[in-house]
Short mmCIF file of C-alpha atoms in Angstrom, two decimals:
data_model
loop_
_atom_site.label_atom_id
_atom_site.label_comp_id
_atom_site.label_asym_id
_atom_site.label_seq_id
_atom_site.Cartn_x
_atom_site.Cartn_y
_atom_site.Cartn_z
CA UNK A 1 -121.11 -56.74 -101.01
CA UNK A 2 -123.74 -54.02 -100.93
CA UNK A 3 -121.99 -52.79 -104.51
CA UNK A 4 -121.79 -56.46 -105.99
CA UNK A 5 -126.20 -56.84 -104.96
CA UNK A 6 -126.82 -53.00 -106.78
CA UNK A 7 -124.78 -54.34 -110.16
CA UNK A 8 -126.85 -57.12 -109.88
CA UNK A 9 -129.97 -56.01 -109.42
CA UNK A 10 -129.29 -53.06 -112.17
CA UNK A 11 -127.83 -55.32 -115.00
CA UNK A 12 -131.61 -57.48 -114.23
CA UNK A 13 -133.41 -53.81 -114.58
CA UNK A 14 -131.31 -52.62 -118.12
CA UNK A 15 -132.45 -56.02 -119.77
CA UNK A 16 -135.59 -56.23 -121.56
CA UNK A 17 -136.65 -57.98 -124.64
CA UNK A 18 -135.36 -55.73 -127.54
CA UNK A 19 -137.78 -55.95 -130.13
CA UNK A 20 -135.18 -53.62 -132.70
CA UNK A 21 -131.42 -53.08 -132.63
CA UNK A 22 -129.45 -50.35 -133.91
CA UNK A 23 -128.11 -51.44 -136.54
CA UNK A 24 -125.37 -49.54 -136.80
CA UNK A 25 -123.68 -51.05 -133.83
CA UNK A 26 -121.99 -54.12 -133.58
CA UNK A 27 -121.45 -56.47 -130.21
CA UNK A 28 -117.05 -56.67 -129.86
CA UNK A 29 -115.86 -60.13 -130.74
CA UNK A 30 -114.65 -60.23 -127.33
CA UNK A 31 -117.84 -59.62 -125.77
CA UNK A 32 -119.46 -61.99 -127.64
CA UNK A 33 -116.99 -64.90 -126.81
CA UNK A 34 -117.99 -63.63 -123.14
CA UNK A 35 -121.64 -64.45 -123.79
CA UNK A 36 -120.72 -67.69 -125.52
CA UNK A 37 -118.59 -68.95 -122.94
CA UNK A 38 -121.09 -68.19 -120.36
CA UNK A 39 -123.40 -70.47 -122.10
CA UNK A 40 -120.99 -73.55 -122.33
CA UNK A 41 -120.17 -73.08 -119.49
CA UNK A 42 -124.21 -73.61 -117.80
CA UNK A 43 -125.19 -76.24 -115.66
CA UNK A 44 -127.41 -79.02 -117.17
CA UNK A 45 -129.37 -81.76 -115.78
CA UNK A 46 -126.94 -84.98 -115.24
CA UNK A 47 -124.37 -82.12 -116.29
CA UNK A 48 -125.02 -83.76 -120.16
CA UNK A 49 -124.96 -80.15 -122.07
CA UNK A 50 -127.79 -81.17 -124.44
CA UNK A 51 -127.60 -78.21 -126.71
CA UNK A 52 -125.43 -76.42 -129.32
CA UNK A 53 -125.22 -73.13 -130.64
CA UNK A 54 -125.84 -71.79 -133.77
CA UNK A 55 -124.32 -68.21 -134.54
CA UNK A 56 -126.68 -66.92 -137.57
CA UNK A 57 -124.88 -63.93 -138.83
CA UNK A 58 -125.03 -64.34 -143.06
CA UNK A 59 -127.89 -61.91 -144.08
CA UNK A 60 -129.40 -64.05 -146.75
CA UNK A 61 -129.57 -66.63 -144.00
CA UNK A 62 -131.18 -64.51 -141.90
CA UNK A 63 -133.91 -62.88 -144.36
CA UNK A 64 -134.72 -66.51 -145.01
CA UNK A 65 -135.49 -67.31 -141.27
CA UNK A 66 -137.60 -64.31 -141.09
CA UNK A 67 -139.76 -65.28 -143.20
CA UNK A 68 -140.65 -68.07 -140.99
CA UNK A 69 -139.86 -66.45 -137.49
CA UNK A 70 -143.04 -64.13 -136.72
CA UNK A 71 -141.24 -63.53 -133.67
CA UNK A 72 -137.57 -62.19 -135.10
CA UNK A 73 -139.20 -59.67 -137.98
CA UNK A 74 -137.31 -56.61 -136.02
CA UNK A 75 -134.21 -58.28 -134.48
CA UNK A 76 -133.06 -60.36 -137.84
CA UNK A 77 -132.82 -57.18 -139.61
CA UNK A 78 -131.22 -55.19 -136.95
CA UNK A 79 -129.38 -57.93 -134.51
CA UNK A 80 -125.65 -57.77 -134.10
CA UNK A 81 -125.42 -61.13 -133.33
CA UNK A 82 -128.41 -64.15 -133.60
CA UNK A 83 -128.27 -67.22 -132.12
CA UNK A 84 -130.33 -70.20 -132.55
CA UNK A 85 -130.27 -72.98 -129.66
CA UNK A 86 -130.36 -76.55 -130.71
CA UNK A 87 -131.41 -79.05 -127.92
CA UNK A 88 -130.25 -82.55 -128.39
CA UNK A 89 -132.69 -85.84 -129.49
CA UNK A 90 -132.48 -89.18 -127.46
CA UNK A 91 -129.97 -88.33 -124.35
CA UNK A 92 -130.16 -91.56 -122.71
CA UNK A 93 -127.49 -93.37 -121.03
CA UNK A 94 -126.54 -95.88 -124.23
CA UNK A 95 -126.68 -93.20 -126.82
CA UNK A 96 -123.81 -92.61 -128.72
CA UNK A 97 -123.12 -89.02 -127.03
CA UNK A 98 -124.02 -89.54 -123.79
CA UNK A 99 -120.94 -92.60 -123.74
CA UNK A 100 -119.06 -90.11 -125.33
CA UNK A 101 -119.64 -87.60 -122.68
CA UNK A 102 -118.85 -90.41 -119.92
CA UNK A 103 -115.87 -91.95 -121.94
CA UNK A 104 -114.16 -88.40 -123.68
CA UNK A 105 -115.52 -85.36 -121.64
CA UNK A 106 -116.01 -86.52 -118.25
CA UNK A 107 -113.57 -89.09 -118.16
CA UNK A 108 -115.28 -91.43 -115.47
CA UNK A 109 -113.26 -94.80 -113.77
CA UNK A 110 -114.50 -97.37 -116.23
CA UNK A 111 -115.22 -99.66 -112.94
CA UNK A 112 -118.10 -96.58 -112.21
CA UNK A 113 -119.48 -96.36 -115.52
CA UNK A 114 -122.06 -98.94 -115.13
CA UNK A 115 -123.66 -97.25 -111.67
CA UNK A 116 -123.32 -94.08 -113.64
CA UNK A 117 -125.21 -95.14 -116.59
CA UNK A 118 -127.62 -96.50 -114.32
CA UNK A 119 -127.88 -93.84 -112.30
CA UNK A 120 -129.04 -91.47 -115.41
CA UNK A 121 -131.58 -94.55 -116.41
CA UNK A 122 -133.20 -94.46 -112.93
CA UNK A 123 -133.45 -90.25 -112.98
CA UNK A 124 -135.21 -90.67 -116.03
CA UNK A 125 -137.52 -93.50 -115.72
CA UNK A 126 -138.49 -91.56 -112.35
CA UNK A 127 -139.12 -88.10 -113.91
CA UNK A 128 -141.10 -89.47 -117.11
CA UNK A 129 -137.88 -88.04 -119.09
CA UNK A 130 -136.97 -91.24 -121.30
CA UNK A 131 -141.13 -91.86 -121.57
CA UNK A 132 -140.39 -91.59 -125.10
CA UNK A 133 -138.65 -89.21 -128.17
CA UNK A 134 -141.13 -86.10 -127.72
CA UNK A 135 -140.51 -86.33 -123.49
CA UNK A 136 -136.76 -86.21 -123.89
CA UNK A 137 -136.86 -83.38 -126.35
CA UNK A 138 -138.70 -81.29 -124.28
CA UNK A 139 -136.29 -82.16 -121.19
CA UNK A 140 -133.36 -81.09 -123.38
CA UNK A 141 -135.07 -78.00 -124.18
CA UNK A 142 -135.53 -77.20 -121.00
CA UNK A 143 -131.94 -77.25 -120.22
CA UNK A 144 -131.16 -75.18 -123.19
CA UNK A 145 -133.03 -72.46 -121.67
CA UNK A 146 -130.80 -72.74 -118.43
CA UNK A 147 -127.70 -71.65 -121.20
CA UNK A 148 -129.94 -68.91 -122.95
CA UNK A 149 -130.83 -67.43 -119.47
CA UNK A 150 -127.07 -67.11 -118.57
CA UNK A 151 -126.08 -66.04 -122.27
CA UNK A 152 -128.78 -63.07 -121.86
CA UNK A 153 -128.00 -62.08 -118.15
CA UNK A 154 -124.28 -61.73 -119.22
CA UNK A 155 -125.09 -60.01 -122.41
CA UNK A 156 -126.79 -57.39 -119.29
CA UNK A 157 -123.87 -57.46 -117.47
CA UNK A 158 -121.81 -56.10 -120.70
CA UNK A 159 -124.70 -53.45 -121.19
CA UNK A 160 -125.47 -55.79 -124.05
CA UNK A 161 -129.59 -55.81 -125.09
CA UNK A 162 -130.96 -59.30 -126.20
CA UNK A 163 -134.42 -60.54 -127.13
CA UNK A 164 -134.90 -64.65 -126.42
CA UNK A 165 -137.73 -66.00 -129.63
CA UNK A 166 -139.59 -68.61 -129.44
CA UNK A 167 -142.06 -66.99 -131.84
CA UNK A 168 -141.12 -69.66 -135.58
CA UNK A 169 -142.75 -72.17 -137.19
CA UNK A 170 -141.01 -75.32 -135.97
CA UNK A 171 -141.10 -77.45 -139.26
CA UNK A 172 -139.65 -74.57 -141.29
CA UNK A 173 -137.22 -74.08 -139.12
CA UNK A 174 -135.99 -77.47 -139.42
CA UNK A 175 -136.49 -77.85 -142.67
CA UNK A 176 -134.65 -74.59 -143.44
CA UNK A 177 -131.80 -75.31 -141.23
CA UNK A 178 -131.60 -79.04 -142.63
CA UNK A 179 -131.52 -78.08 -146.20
CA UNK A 180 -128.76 -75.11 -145.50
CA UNK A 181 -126.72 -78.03 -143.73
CA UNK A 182 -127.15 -77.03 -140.55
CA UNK A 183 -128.90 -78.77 -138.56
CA UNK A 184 -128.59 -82.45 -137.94
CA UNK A 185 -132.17 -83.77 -137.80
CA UNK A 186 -131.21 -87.13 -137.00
CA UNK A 187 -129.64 -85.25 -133.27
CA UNK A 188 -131.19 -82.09 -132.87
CA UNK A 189 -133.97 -79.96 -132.95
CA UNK A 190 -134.22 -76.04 -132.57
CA UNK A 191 -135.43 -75.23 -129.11
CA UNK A 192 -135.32 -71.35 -128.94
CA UNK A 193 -133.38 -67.98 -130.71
CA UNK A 194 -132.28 -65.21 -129.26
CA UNK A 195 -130.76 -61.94 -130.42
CA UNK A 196 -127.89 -60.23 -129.08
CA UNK A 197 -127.01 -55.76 -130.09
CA UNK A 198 -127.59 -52.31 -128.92
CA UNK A 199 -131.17 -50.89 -128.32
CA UNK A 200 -132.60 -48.60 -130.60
CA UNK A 201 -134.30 -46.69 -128.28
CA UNK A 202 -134.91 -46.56 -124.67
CA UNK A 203 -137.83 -49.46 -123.20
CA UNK A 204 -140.78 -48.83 -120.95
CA UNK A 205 -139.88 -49.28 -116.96
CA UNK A 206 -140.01 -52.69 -116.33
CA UNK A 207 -143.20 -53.81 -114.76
CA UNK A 208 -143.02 -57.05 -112.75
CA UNK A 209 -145.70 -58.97 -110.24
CA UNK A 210 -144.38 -57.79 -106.37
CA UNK A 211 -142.32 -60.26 -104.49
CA UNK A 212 -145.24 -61.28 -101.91
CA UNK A 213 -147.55 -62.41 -104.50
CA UNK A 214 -145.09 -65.00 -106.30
CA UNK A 215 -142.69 -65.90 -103.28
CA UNK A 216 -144.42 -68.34 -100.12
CA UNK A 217 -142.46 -69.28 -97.74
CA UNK A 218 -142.81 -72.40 -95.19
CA UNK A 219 -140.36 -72.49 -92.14
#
């Protein structure tokens, strides 16, 4: 157990944000799928999987999004692998994916359906989630992040350096991504990037607020 808390604990020192790759080395296709499945396979609020993700490897593609991604200039050039997270519009219990989540993917008695699709209406009326568009967006996004903090903790694991972005202008993202044919404006939105390679040189130590003055406990 001792050995299992020390890999831990070491794989959360090695990552850091990696603001430049080497370039000459590329992330195995096997390690990748690794990463990938990790991310499918993240929990989700009402276990809905409000996201998708977009693998961004053709370099005109990518020199394109840089120009609008202040935050990428050093991983698009140098990334092995770049992924941008889509979070899903409108989850609510009548939308067309949500019944196909219930129906297809999930599978549920069609004699529970109707307590399950109320019990998603009552979560979100309680939590302000189904307010309106721009609340439900952001509670998508949220559980996006959920997948890219798995996805980048595995990528650690592997010895793998990533970078998570949220550093691009919004609109021309969309609009880029719509006009390629990419993204779906109609169901999704970009919520976050994040970059996946080797380091090109070695980070700072990892500086971090101590335990005591972040943690309070009440027994």
């Amino acid at each position: 157990m001792t050995n299992i808390k020390e890999t831990i604990l070491d794989a959360f020192q090695f990552r850091h944000a990696t603001k430049r790759f080497d370039a000459t080395k590329t992330v195995s296709d096997d390690d990748f799928n690794t990463i990938l499945e990790t991310g499918r396979l993240s929990p989700s609020s009402l276990g809905l999987e409000p996201w998708k993700f977009i693998v961004i490897q053709n370099r005109e593609l990518r020199n394109k999004l840089r120009e609008i991604s202040w935050g990428a200039q050093g991983q698009l050039d140098t990334a092995s692998h770049f992924v941008l997270i889509l979070a899903r519009k409108n989850v609510t219990s009548k939308s067309d994916y949500v019944q196909h989540m219930i129906h297809d993917i999930k599978q549920y008695d069609p004699a529970t359906i109707p307590a399950v699709e109320e019990k998603y209406d009552n979560f979100q009326t309680s939590a302000h989630i189904n307010d309106n568009e721009r609340t439900l967006v952001d509670w998508a996004s949220k559980q996006s992040y959920i997948a890219l903090g798995n996805m980048m903790t595995t990528a650690a694991f592997l010895g793998i350096d990533s970078c998570p972005i949220e550093g691009f202008d919004y609109d021309g993202v969309t609009e880029l991504l719509a006009n390629e044919g990419i993204l779906d404006t109609e169901h999704f939105v970009p919520a976050t990037m994040v970059a996946f390679g080797y380091r090109e040189t070695e980070p700072k130590a990892k500086v971090r607020q101590p335990q005591e003055d972040i943690v309070e406990w009440y027994n």
